[in-house]
Amino acid sequence: MLFSKVAILGGGLLGGSLALAVQERKVAGSVAVWARRAETVAEMESRQMAELVTTDLARAVEEAEMVVLCTPIGAMAGVVERALPYLSPFAVVTDVGSVKTPVVRDVIAVLGGKNEFVGSHPMAGGENAGVAHAKADLFEGAVCILTPVGETAPAALEQVRKFWIALGMVLRELSPGEHDAVVARVSHLPHLLASALVNFATSPDATSLAFCGNGFRDSTRVAAGHSGLWGEILMTNRDEVLQALKGLQGELSRVGQLLENGDTPALLSFLARAARARQTLSPRSKTEE
Amino acid sequence: MLFSKVAILGGGLLGGSLALAVQERKVAGSVAVWARRAETVAEMESRQMAELVTTDLARAVEEAEMVVLCTPIGAMAGVVERALPYLSPFAVVTDVGSVKTPVVRDVIAVLGGKNEFVGSHPMAGGENAGVAHAKADLFEGAVCILTPVGETAPAALEQVRKFWIALGMVLRELSPGEHDAVVARVSHLPHLLASALVNFATSPDATSLAFCGNGFRDSTRVAAGHSGLWGEILMTNRDEVLQALKGLQGELSRVGQLLENGDTPALLSFLARAARARQTLSPRSKTEE
């Protein structure tokens, strides 16, 4: 048992899965979940997803040693502001947001030194949002990127590290800025591309979808994700996403030129380079993301 | 038992899987496979993948009622030319190629009316090429696009239909030209995109891959495919692929402009349109493609 109490603020796919995982792996003596909507509270209670599920933020965070922000990223600083008076002085705060620079900056500012915050980005999720799709093994074997900053207390960083390791995650560390640049390339850009591919393939109508194989299904899986959450992520990280998009557009122009020129050797080397790099990737982790 | 003998010309992933599937589903009394390389023959014989595995084209095709071309597309017409003297007058020829216009034109020309040819494109495969990865259930539940032309004899088309249905495939029909245009959008373009995404994410070096989740894995899975086979497919269908690429580049420029302008409502509607369309797709069929 690493913690006597963990508080999870936000009852979506990630918050719900986290509650299940903390229970199943006995990471904490008790788990409290704060959710904004009464229906979420009812659903989580009926599935016994935590010892306490409540719309009362004060009760959720009181005496928790680890507080995990699982709301949409734009709501995180506001939730921390409201929870602040009730946080134990020993509570370490972390989050699950997909963009780190503004979250880390704003949450640290709101905490005002009263509590430590360490940004986290568990690279787990799924195209099916909402607590109904929560599962205890969502985090197993997936990468979690921690984004400590200069003023982060080493003891707080260590607590957060232990938390995610106990959930079976593979840890990495980057500065918030590095995180946002890398994740723009390997997550946000692929999402934008998948959405563009679906929109292109279904214009002017969706008849092409009758001719799809698993290649198209896999290439576009993430496009089925929650458009509200993804719109917020892409807009929040838009400078990095735009830069990544420009880089990819350059790749596409170059390969288009190879095709135009009928330059088979160069096309083969383009494809072979991608195949070799892709083959070095470890297999997908157990659960959907 | 639909056929007394089926001949499979080419012993790669598709030819090997087809041999296994025809046996397992008892679609033919006997299966003969022609392979170019002696090592492939030895491997298929040791796995008992067909009644006859041989480098002798004449023996493979003699008395077969169904002949399936499973070589790379550029080799198909040449193989048919060599097999022609040994084909039974009742043999119907089909194929598994991913581009149809040139294959249908060239194979029909080589056959010169002696035998019927019906183009087929089973949308099944996998990023692991070669007979070593063959599996009997590769075709189950996947789409197979048939591309008859004006002069195709209805009886031959019916034979080919029955063959793929017996293997558990879901049939569609398009003209060769329609096929090449649709498949450029839902298969060839996604392959090019996945390769471009991998190449971009691993430039100048591959450190970004340490931060990948399952989203990136799925979006880029097809890029691990055999670069030689895919180079041939893309070059053979390059007019359609280039047109699809231009269409996608237009989508990307438009969504880039939305990000640039900070136009959240338009971005959300772009993402929501893609999410809705992607959610209408049936789940992936059982096996890899």
Coordinates of C-alpha atoms in Angstrom, one line a residue:
Chain A
M1 CA 0.0 0.0 0.0
L2 CA 1.7 3.2 -1.2
F3 CA -0.9 5.7 -0.1
S4 CA -3.6 5.8 2.5
K5 CA -5.9 7.8 0.3
V6 CA -5.8 8.7 -3.4
A7 CA -8.3 11.3 -4.8
I8 CA -9.3 11.3 -8.4
L9 CA -10.8 14.5 -9.7
G10 CA -12.9 13.8 -12.8
G11 CA -14.9 10.7 -13.6
G12 CA -14.4 10.1 -17.3
L13 CA -12.6 7.2 -19.0
L14 CA -9.3 8.0 -17.4
G15 CA -10.6 8.9 -13.9
G16 CA -12.8 5.8 -13.9
S17 CA -10.0 3.5 -15.1
L18 CA -7.6 5.0 -12.6
A19 CA -10.1 4.3 -9.7
L20 CA -10.4 0.7 -10.8
A21 CA -6.6 0.3 -11.3
V22 CA -5.7 1.8 -7.9
Q23 CA -8.2 -0.6 -6.2
E24 CA -7.2 -3.7 -8.1
R25 CA -3.5 -3.1 -7.6
K26 CA -4.0 -2.1 -4.0
V27 CA -2.0 1.1 -4.5
A28 CA -4.1 3.0 -1.8
G29 CA -6.0 2.2 1.3
S30 CA -9.0 4.1 -0.2
V31 CA -9.9 5.8 -3.4
A32 CA -12.2 8.9 -3.6
V33 CA -13.5 10.2 -6.9
W34 CA -15.0 13.6 -7.4
A35 CA -17.3 13.9 -10.4
R36 CA -19.2 17.0 -11.6
R37 CA -22.3 15.2 -12.7
A38 CA -24.7 13.3 -10.4
E39 CA -25.2 10.6 -13.1
T40 CA -21.5 9.9 -13.1
V41 CA -21.5 9.5 -9.4
A42 CA -24.5 7.1 -9.6
E43 CA -22.9 5.0 -12.3
M44 CA -19.5 4.8 -10.5
E45 CA -21.2 3.9 -7.2
S46 CA -23.3 1.2 -8.8
R47 CA -20.1 -0.3 -10.2
Q48 CA -18.4 0.1 -6.8
M49 CA -15.5 1.9 -8.6
A50 CA -14.3 3.6 -5.4
E51 CA -14.8 3.8 -1.7
L52 CA -16.2 7.3 -2.1
V53 CA -17.7 8.9 -5.2
T54 CA -19.1 12.4 -4.6
T55 CA -19.8 15.7 -6.2
D56 CA -18.4 17.3 -3.0
L57 CA -14.8 18.3 -3.9
A58 CA -13.8 19.0 -0.3
R59 CA -14.8 15.5 0.9
A60 CA -13.0 13.9 -2.1
V61 CA -9.7 15.5 -1.5
E62 CA -9.6 15.7 2.3
E63 CA -6.7 13.7 3.8
A64 CA -5.6 12.4 0.3
E65 CA -1.9 12.2 -0.2
M66 CA -2.1 11.9 -3.9
V67 CA -4.6 14.0 -5.9
V68 CA -4.9 13.2 -9.7
L69 CA -6.6 15.7 -12.0
C70 CA -8.6 13.8 -14.6
T71 CA -10.8 16.6 -16.0
P72 CA -10.4 18.1 -19.4
I73 CA -7.2 20.1 -19.4
G74 CA -9.0 23.5 -19.6
A75 CA -10.8 22.7 -16.3
M76 CA -7.8 21.6 -14.3
A77 CA -6.5 24.9 -12.8
G78 CA -10.1 25.9 -11.8
V79 CA -10.7 22.6 -10.0
V80 CA -7.4 22.9 -8.1
E81 CA -8.4 26.5 -7.1
R82 CA -11.6 25.2 -5.6
A83 CA -10.0 22.2 -3.9
L84 CA -7.0 24.2 -2.5
P85 CA -8.6 25.1 0.9
Y86 CA -9.2 21.4 1.5
L87 CA -5.9 19.9 0.4
S88 CA -3.8 18.2 3.0
P89 CA -0.4 19.9 3.4
F90 CA 1.1 16.6 2.4
A91 CA -0.9 16.1 -0.7
V92 CA 1.0 15.9 -4.0
V93 CA -1.0 16.8 -7.1
T94 CA -0.6 15.3 -10.5
D95 CA -2.7 15.0 -13.7
V96 CA -3.4 13.0 -16.8
G97 CA -3.5 15.9 -19.4
S98 CA -2.3 15.5 -23.0
V99 CA -0.8 19.0 -23.1
K100 CA 1.7 20.1 -20.4
T101 CA 3.0 23.6 -20.7
P102 CA -0.2 25.5 -19.8
V103 CA -1.4 23.0 -17.3
V104 CA 1.9 22.9 -15.4
R105 CA 2.2 26.7 -15.4
D106 CA -1.4 27.3 -14.4
V107 CA -1.7 24.6 -11.7
I108 CA 1.6 25.5 -10.1
A109 CA 0.5 29.2 -10.1
V110 CA -2.9 28.3 -8.4
L111 CA -1.2 26.1 -5.8
G112 CA 1.1 29.0 -4.9
G113 CA 3.7 26.8 -3.3
K114 CA 1.2 25.3 -0.8
N115 CA 1.3 21.9 -2.5
E116 CA 3.6 20.3 -5.0
F117 CA 2.5 19.6 -8.6
V118 CA 4.1 17.2 -11.0
G119 CA 2.7 17.0 -14.5
S120 CA 2.0 13.5 -15.9
H121 CA 0.7 12.2 -19.2
P122 CA -0.2 8.6 -19.2
M123 CA -0.4 7.6 -22.9
A124 CA -3.5 5.5 -22.4
G125 CA -7.1 6.2 -23.3
G126 CA -9.4 5.1 -26.0
E127 CA -11.7 6.3 -28.7
N128 CA -14.6 5.5 -26.4
A129 CA -14.8 8.3 -23.8
G130 CA -16.7 8.2 -20.6
V131 CA -16.7 6.2 -17.4
A132 CA -18.8 3.4 -19.0
H133 CA -15.7 2.3 -20.9
A134 CA -13.3 2.4 -17.8
K135 CA -11.1 -0.6 -17.3
A136 CA -8.6 -1.6 -14.6
D137 CA -5.9 -2.5 -17.1
L138 CA -5.9 0.7 -19.2
F139 CA -2.5 1.8 -17.9
E140 CA -0.7 -1.5 -17.9
G141 CA 2.5 -1.5 -20.1
A142 CA 1.8 2.0 -21.5
V143 CA 4.1 4.9 -21.4
C144 CA 3.6 7.7 -18.9
I145 CA 5.6 11.0 -19.4
L146 CA 6.4 13.0 -16.3
T147 CA 7.2 16.7 -16.7
P148 CA 8.9 18.0 -13.6
V149 CA 10.2 21.6 -13.7
G150 CA 13.2 23.3 -12.0
E151 CA 11.3 24.0 -8.7
T152 CA 9.7 20.5 -8.4
A153 CA 10.6 18.9 -5.1
P154 CA 12.5 15.6 -5.6
A155 CA 10.3 13.9 -3.0
A156 CA 7.1 14.9 -4.8
L157 CA 8.5 13.6 -8.1
E158 CA 9.4 10.4 -6.4
Q159 CA 5.8 10.0 -5.1
V160 CA 4.4 10.5 -8.5
R161 CA 6.9 8.1 -10.1
K162 CA 6.0 5.4 -7.6
F163 CA 2.3 5.9 -8.2
W164 CA 2.5 5.3 -12.0
I165 CA 5.0 2.5 -11.6
A166 CA 2.6 0.8 -9.2
L167 CA -0.1 1.0 -12.0
G168 CA 2.2 -0.8 -14.4
M169 CA 3.3 2.1 -16.5
V170 CA 6.6 2.7 -18.2
L171 CA 8.0 6.1 -17.2
R172 CA 9.7 8.8 -19.2
E173 CA 10.7 12.3 -18.3
L174 CA 10.6 15.5 -20.4
S175 CA 10.3 19.2 -19.7
P176 CA 6.7 20.4 -20.4
G177 CA 7.9 22.1 -23.6
E178 CA 9.7 19.0 -24.9
H179 CA 6.6 16.9 -24.0
D180 CA 4.3 19.2 -26.0
A181 CA 6.6 19.1 -29.1
V182 CA 7.1 15.3 -29.0
V183 CA 3.5 14.5 -28.3
A184 CA 2.4 16.9 -31.1
R185 CA 4.4 14.6 -33.5
V186 CA 3.4 11.2 -32.1
S187 CA -0.2 11.7 -30.9
H188 CA -1.8 15.1 -31.8
L189 CA -0.7 15.1 -35.5
P190 CA -1.7 11.5 -36.0
H191 CA -5.1 12.3 -34.6
L192 CA -5.5 15.3 -37.0
L193 CA -4.3 13.1 -39.9
A194 CA -6.7 10.3 -39.1
S195 CA -9.6 12.8 -39.0
A196 CA -8.5 14.3 -42.3
L197 CA -8.2 10.9 -43.9
V198 CA -11.7 9.9 -42.8
N199 CA -13.2 13.3 -43.9
F200 CA -11.4 13.0 -47.3
A201 CA -12.4 9.3 -47.8
T202 CA -16.1 10.1 -47.0
S203 CA -16.3 13.2 -49.3
P204 CA -18.6 13.7 -51.1
D205 CA -20.3 10.6 -49.6
A206 CA -19.4 7.6 -47.5
T207 CA -19.6 4.9 -50.2
S208 CA -15.8 4.3 -50.0
L209 CA -16.2 3.0 -46.5
A210 CA -17.8 -0.2 -47.9
F211 CA -14.4 -1.0 -49.4
C212 CA -12.2 -0.6 -46.3
G213 CA -9.9 -3.2 -44.9
N214 CA -8.2 -3.4 -41.6
G215 CA -5.5 -1.1 -42.8
F216 CA -7.9 1.8 -43.0
R217 CA -9.6 0.8 -39.8
D218 CA -6.3 0.9 -37.8
S219 CA -5.0 4.0 -39.6
T220 CA -8.1 5.9 -38.6
R221 CA -9.1 4.3 -35.2
V222 CA -8.2 7.4 -33.2
A223 CA -10.4 9.6 -35.3
A224 CA -13.5 8.1 -33.6
G225 CA -12.3 9.7 -30.4
H226 CA -14.3 12.4 -28.5
S227 CA -14.2 15.5 -30.7
G228 CA -14.6 17.9 -27.8
L229 CA -11.7 16.6 -25.8
W230 CA -9.5 16.4 -28.9
G231 CA -10.5 19.8 -30.1
E232 CA -9.4 21.2 -26.8
I233 CA -6.1 19.3 -26.9
L234 CA -5.3 20.4 -30.5
M235 CA -6.2 24.1 -29.8
T236 CA -4.2 24.2 -26.6
N237 CA -1.1 22.8 -28.2
R238 CA -1.7 24.4 -31.6
D239 CA 1.8 26.0 -32.1
E240 CA 3.4 22.6 -31.8
V241 CA 0.7 20.9 -33.8
L242 CA 1.0 23.4 -36.6
Q243 CA 4.7 23.0 -36.7
A244 CA 4.4 19.2 -36.8
L245 CA 1.7 19.5 -39.5
K246 CA 4.0 21.7 -41.6
G247 CA 6.8 19.1 -41.3
L248 CA 4.4 16.3 -42.4
Q249 CA 3.1 18.3 -45.3
G250 CA 6.7 18.6 -46.4
E251 CA 7.2 14.8 -46.3
L252 CA 4.0 14.4 -48.3
S253 CA 5.0 16.9 -51.0
R254 CA 8.4 15.2 -51.3
V255 CA 6.8 11.7 -51.7
G256 CA 4.2 13.1 -54.1
Q257 CA 7.1 14.4 -56.2
L258 CA 8.7 11.0 -56.3
L259 CA 5.5 9.5 -57.5
E260 CA 5.0 12.2 -60.1
N261 CA 8.6 11.6 -61.4
G262 CA 8.1 7.8 -61.4
D263 CA 11.2 7.6 -59.2
T264 CA 10.8 4.0 -58.1
P265 CA 14.2 3.7 -56.3
A266 CA 13.6 6.8 -54.2
L267 CA 10.0 5.7 -53.4
L268 CA 11.3 2.3 -52.3
S269 CA 13.9 3.9 -50.1
F270 CA 11.2 6.1 -48.5
L271 CA 9.0 3.1 -47.8
A272 CA 11.9 1.0 -46.6
R273 CA 13.1 3.6 -44.2
A274 CA 9.6 3.8 -42.7
A275 CA 9.2 0.1 -42.6
R276 CA 12.5 -0.4 -40.7
A277 CA 11.6 2.3 -38.2
R278 CA 8.1 1.0 -37.7
Q279 CA 9.4 -2.5 -37.1
T280 CA 11.5 -1.3 -34.2
L281 CA 8.4 -0.2 -32.3
S282 CA 7.4 -2.6 -29.5
P283 CA 4.0 -4.2 -29.9
R284 CA 0.9 -2.3 -28.8
S285 CA 0.2 -2.4 -25.1
K286 CA -2.7 -4.6 -24.0
T287 CA -5.5 -2.2 -24.0
E288 CA -6.9 0.4 -26.4
E289 CA -5.6 3.9 -26.5
Chain B
M1 CA -16.6 -29.3 -52.5
L2 CA -16.8 -26.5 -55.0
F3 CA -13.8 -27.5 -57.2
S4 CA -11.9 -30.7 -57.8
K5 CA -8.6 -28.8 -58.1
V6 CA -7.5 -25.2 -57.2
A7 CA -4.1 -23.9 -58.4
I8 CA -2.4 -21.1 -56.5
L9 CA 0.4 -19.4 -58.4
G10 CA 2.8 -17.7 -55.9
G11 CA 3.7 -18.8 -52.4
G12 CA 3.8 -15.6 -50.3
L13 CA 1.6 -14.6 -47.4
L14 CA -1.6 -14.5 -49.6
G15 CA -0.8 -17.7 -51.6
G16 CA 0.1 -19.6 -48.5
S17 CA -2.9 -18.4 -46.6
L18 CA -5.2 -19.2 -49.5
A19 CA -3.8 -22.8 -49.6
L20 CA -4.5 -23.2 -45.9
A21 CA -7.9 -21.7 -46.2
V22 CA -9.0 -23.8 -49.2
Q23 CA -7.9 -26.9 -47.4
E24 CA -9.5 -26.0 -44.1
R25 CA -12.8 -25.0 -45.6
K26 CA -12.7 -28.0 -48.0
V27 CA -13.3 -25.7 -51.0
A28 CA -11.4 -28.0 -53.3
G29 CA -10.6 -31.7 -53.6
S30 CA -6.9 -30.8 -54.0
V31 CA -4.8 -27.7 -53.8
A32 CA -1.6 -27.2 -55.9
V33 CA 0.8 -24.3 -55.3
W34 CA 3.4 -23.1 -57.7
A35 CA 6.3 -21.2 -56.1
R36 CA 9.3 -19.7 -57.8
R37 CA 11.8 -20.5 -55.1
A38 CA 12.8 -24.0 -54.0
E39 CA 13.0 -22.8 -50.4
T40 CA 9.3 -21.7 -50.5
V41 CA 8.4 -25.1 -51.8
A42 CA 10.3 -26.8 -49.0
E43 CA 8.7 -24.7 -46.4
M44 CA 5.2 -25.2 -47.7
E45 CA 5.8 -28.9 -48.0
S46 CA 7.1 -29.2 -44.5
R47 CA 4.0 -27.5 -43.2
Q48 CA 1.8 -29.6 -45.5
M49 CA 0.1 -26.5 -46.9
A50 CA -1.1 -28.2 -50.1
E51 CA -1.4 -31.6 -51.8
L52 CA 1.2 -30.4 -54.3
V53 CA 3.8 -27.7 -54.0
T54 CA 6.1 -27.4 -57.0
T55 CA 8.3 -25.1 -59.0
D56 CA 6.8 -26.8 -62.1
L57 CA 4.1 -24.4 -63.4
A58 CA 2.6 -27.0 -65.8
R59 CA 2.1 -29.6 -63.1
A60 CA 0.6 -26.9 -60.8
V61 CA -2.1 -25.8 -63.2
E62 CA -3.0 -29.0 -65.1
E63 CA -6.6 -29.9 -64.6
A64 CA -7.2 -27.0 -62.2
E65 CA -10.7 -25.4 -62.5
M66 CA -9.7 -22.4 -60.5
V67 CA -6.3 -20.7 -60.9
V68 CA -5.4 -17.9 -58.5
L69 CA -2.6 -15.5 -59.3
C70 CA -0.8 -14.6 -56.0
T71 CA 2.5 -13.2 -57.3
P72 CA 3.4 -9.5 -57.2
I73 CA 1.2 -7.7 -59.7
G74 CA 4.0 -7.0 -62.1
A75 CA 4.6 -10.7 -62.6
M76 CA 1.0 -11.8 -63.1
A77 CA 0.7 -11.5 -66.9
G78 CA 4.1 -13.2 -67.4
V79 CA 3.1 -16.2 -65.2
V80 CA -0.2 -16.6 -67.1
E81 CA 1.7 -16.5 -70.4
R82 CA 3.9 -19.4 -69.3
A83 CA 1.0 -21.3 -67.8
L84 CA -1.3 -20.8 -70.8
P85 CA -0.3 -24.0 -72.7
Y86 CA -1.1 -26.1 -69.7
L87 CA -4.4 -24.6 -68.6
S88 CA -7.5 -26.7 -68.7
P89 CA -10.1 -25.2 -71.2
F90 CA -12.4 -25.1 -68.2
A91 CA -10.1 -23.2 -65.9
V92 CA -11.2 -19.8 -64.6
V93 CA -8.3 -17.5 -63.7
T94 CA -8.5 -14.9 -60.9
D95 CA -5.9 -13.0 -58.8
V96 CA -5.3 -11.2 -55.5
G97 CA -3.7 -8.0 -56.8
S98 CA -4.2 -4.6 -55.2
V99 CA -4.3 -2.7 -58.5
K100 CA -6.8 -3.8 -61.1
T101 CA -6.7 -1.8 -64.3
P102 CA -3.4 -3.0 -65.7
V103 CA -3.7 -6.5 -64.4
V104 CA -7.1 -7.1 -65.8
R105 CA -6.1 -5.6 -69.2
D106 CA -2.8 -7.5 -69.4
V107 CA -4.0 -10.9 -68.2
I108 CA -7.1 -10.8 -70.5
A109 CA -4.8 -9.9 -73.4
V110 CA -2.4 -12.8 -72.6
L111 CA -5.3 -15.3 -72.3
G112 CA -6.6 -14.2 -75.7
G113 CA -10.0 -15.6 -75.1
K114 CA -8.8 -19.1 -74.3
N115 CA -9.7 -18.8 -70.6
E116 CA -11.8 -16.4 -68.6
F117 CA -10.2 -14.0 -66.1
V118 CA -12.0 -12.2 -63.3
G119 CA -10.0 -9.7 -61.3
S120 CA -10.3 -10.0 -57.5
H121 CA -8.8 -8.0 -54.6
P122 CA -9.3 -9.7 -51.3
M123 CA -8.6 -6.8 -48.8
A124 CA -6.6 -9.0 -46.5
G125 CA -2.9 -9.2 -45.9
G126 CA -0.6 -8.1 -43.2
E127 CA 2.6 -6.2 -42.5
N128 CA 4.4 -9.5 -42.2
A129 CA 5.0 -10.7 -45.8
G130 CA 6.0 -14.2 -46.7
V131 CA 4.6 -17.7 -46.4
A132 CA 5.9 -18.0 -42.9
H133 CA 3.1 -15.7 -41.7
A134 CA 0.3 -17.5 -43.7
K135 CA -2.8 -18.3 -41.7
A136 CA -6.0 -20.1 -42.7
D137 CA -8.3 -17.4 -41.3
L138 CA -6.7 -14.5 -43.2
F139 CA -9.7 -14.0 -45.4
E140 CA -12.6 -14.5 -43.0
G141 CA -14.9 -11.6 -42.8
A142 CA -12.8 -9.3 -44.9
V143 CA -14.0 -7.5 -48.1
C144 CA -13.1 -8.9 -51.5
I145 CA -13.7 -6.6 -54.5
L146 CA -14.4 -8.3 -57.8
T147 CA -13.8 -6.3 -61.0
P148 CA -15.6 -8.0 -63.9
V149 CA -15.5 -6.2 -67.3
G150 CA -18.0 -6.0 -70.2
E151 CA -16.8 -9.2 -71.8
T152 CA -16.6 -11.3 -68.6
A153 CA -18.7 -14.5 -68.9
P154 CA -21.4 -14.6 -66.2
A155 CA -20.5 -18.2 -65.4
A156 CA -16.9 -17.4 -64.8
L157 CA -17.9 -14.5 -62.5
E158 CA -20.2 -16.8 -60.6
Q159 CA -17.4 -19.4 -60.1
V160 CA -15.1 -16.7 -58.7
R161 CA -17.9 -15.3 -56.5
K162 CA -18.5 -18.8 -55.0
F163 CA -14.8 -19.3 -54.4
W164 CA -14.4 -16.2 -52.3
I165 CA -17.7 -16.6 -50.5
A166 CA -16.6 -20.2 -49.6
L167 CA -13.5 -18.6 -48.0
G168 CA -15.8 -16.4 -45.8
M169 CA -15.3 -13.1 -47.7
V170 CA -17.7 -10.3 -48.1
L171 CA -18.1 -9.5 -51.8
R172 CA -18.2 -6.1 -53.6
E173 CA -18.1 -5.4 -57.3
L174 CA -16.5 -2.4 -59.1
S175 CA -15.1 -1.8 -62.5
P176 CA -11.3 -2.0 -62.5
G177 CA -11.0 1.8 -62.8
E178 CA -13.5 2.4 -60.0
H179 CA -11.6 -0.1 -57.9
D180 CA -8.3 1.7 -58.4
A181 CA -9.8 5.0 -57.5
V182 CA -11.5 3.8 -54.3
V183 CA -8.6 1.7 -53.1
A184 CA -6.2 4.6 -53.7
R185 CA -8.3 6.5 -51.1
V186 CA -8.8 3.8 -48.5
S187 CA -5.7 1.7 -48.8
H188 CA -2.8 3.1 -50.9
L189 CA -3.1 6.7 -49.6
P190 CA -3.3 5.5 -45.9
H191 CA -0.1 3.4 -46.6
L192 CA 1.7 6.5 -48.0
L193 CA 0.5 8.6 -45.0
A194 CA 1.6 6.0 -42.4
S195 CA 5.0 5.9 -44.0
A196 CA 5.3 9.7 -44.1
L197 CA 4.2 9.9 -40.5
V198 CA 6.9 7.4 -39.4
N199 CA 9.6 9.1 -41.4
F200 CA 8.6 12.5 -40.1
A201 CA 8.4 11.3 -36.5
T202 CA 11.8 9.6 -36.7
S203 CA 13.6 12.7 -38.3
P204 CA 16.3 13.6 -37.5
D205 CA 16.4 10.6 -35.1
A206 CA 14.1 8.0 -33.6
T207 CA 14.0 9.3 -30.0
S208 CA 10.3 10.3 -30.5
L209 CA 9.4 6.6 -30.7
A210 CA 10.1 6.2 -27.0
F211 CA 7.0 8.3 -26.4
C212 CA 4.5 6.5 -28.6
G213 CA 1.2 5.2 -27.4
N214 CA -1.2 2.7 -29.1
G215 CA -2.6 5.6 -31.2
F216 CA 0.7 6.0 -33.1
R217 CA 1.1 2.2 -33.3
D218 CA -2.3 1.7 -34.9
S219 CA -2.0 4.8 -37.2
T220 CA 1.3 3.6 -38.6
R221 CA 0.9 -0.2 -38.5
V222 CA 0.7 -0.6 -42.3
A223 CA 4.0 1.3 -42.7
A224 CA 5.8 -1.8 -41.5
G225 CA 4.6 -3.7 -44.6
H226 CA 6.9 -5.0 -47.4
S227 CA 8.4 -1.9 -49.1
G228 CA 9.0 -3.8 -52.4
L229 CA 5.4 -4.9 -52.8
W230 CA 4.0 -1.6 -51.7
G231 CA 6.4 0.4 -53.9
E232 CA 5.1 -1.6 -56.9
I233 CA 1.5 -1.1 -55.9
L234 CA 1.9 2.7 -55.4
M235 CA 3.8 3.2 -58.6
T236 CA 1.4 1.0 -60.6
N237 CA -1.6 3.0 -59.3
R238 CA 0.2 6.3 -59.2
D239 CA -2.3 8.5 -61.1
E240 CA -5.0 7.6 -58.6
V241 CA -2.7 7.8 -55.6
L242 CA -1.5 11.2 -56.7
Q243 CA -5.1 12.4 -57.0
A244 CA -6.0 11.1 -53.6
L245 CA -2.8 12.6 -52.1
K246 CA -3.8 16.0 -53.5
G247 CA -7.2 15.7 -52.0
L248 CA -5.8 14.9 -48.6
Q249 CA -3.3 17.7 -48.8
G250 CA -6.2 20.0 -49.4
E251 CA -7.9 18.7 -46.2
L252 CA -4.7 19.2 -44.2
S253 CA -4.3 22.8 -45.5
R254 CA -7.8 23.6 -44.5
V255 CA -7.5 22.2 -41.0
G256 CA -4.1 23.9 -40.6
Q257 CA -5.8 27.2 -41.4
L258 CA -8.5 26.5 -38.8
L259 CA -5.8 25.9 -36.2
E260 CA -3.9 29.0 -37.4
N261 CA -7.0 31.1 -37.0
G262 CA -7.9 29.6 -33.6
D263 CA -11.3 28.7 -35.1
T264 CA -12.4 26.3 -32.4
P265 CA -16.0 25.8 -33.6
A266 CA -14.8 24.9 -37.2
L267 CA -12.1 22.5 -35.7
L268 CA -14.7 20.8 -33.5
S269 CA -17.0 20.3 -36.5
F270 CA -14.1 18.9 -38.6
L271 CA -13.3 16.4 -35.7
A272 CA -17.0 15.6 -35.1
R273 CA -17.6 14.9 -38.7
A274 CA -14.7 12.5 -38.8
A275 CA -15.7 10.8 -35.5
R276 CA -19.2 10.2 -36.7
A277 CA -18.1 8.7 -40.0
R278 CA -15.4 6.5 -38.3
Q279 CA -17.9 5.3 -35.7
T280 CA -20.1 3.9 -38.6
L281 CA -17.3 1.5 -39.7
S282 CA -17.8 -2.1 -38.6
P283 CA -15.1 -3.5 -36.3
R284 CA -11.9 -4.8 -37.8
S285 CA -12.1 -8.3 -39.2
K286 CA -10.5 -11.0 -37.1
T287 CA -7.0 -11.1 -38.7
E288 CA -4.4 -8.6 -39.4
E289 CA -4.3 -6.8 -42.8

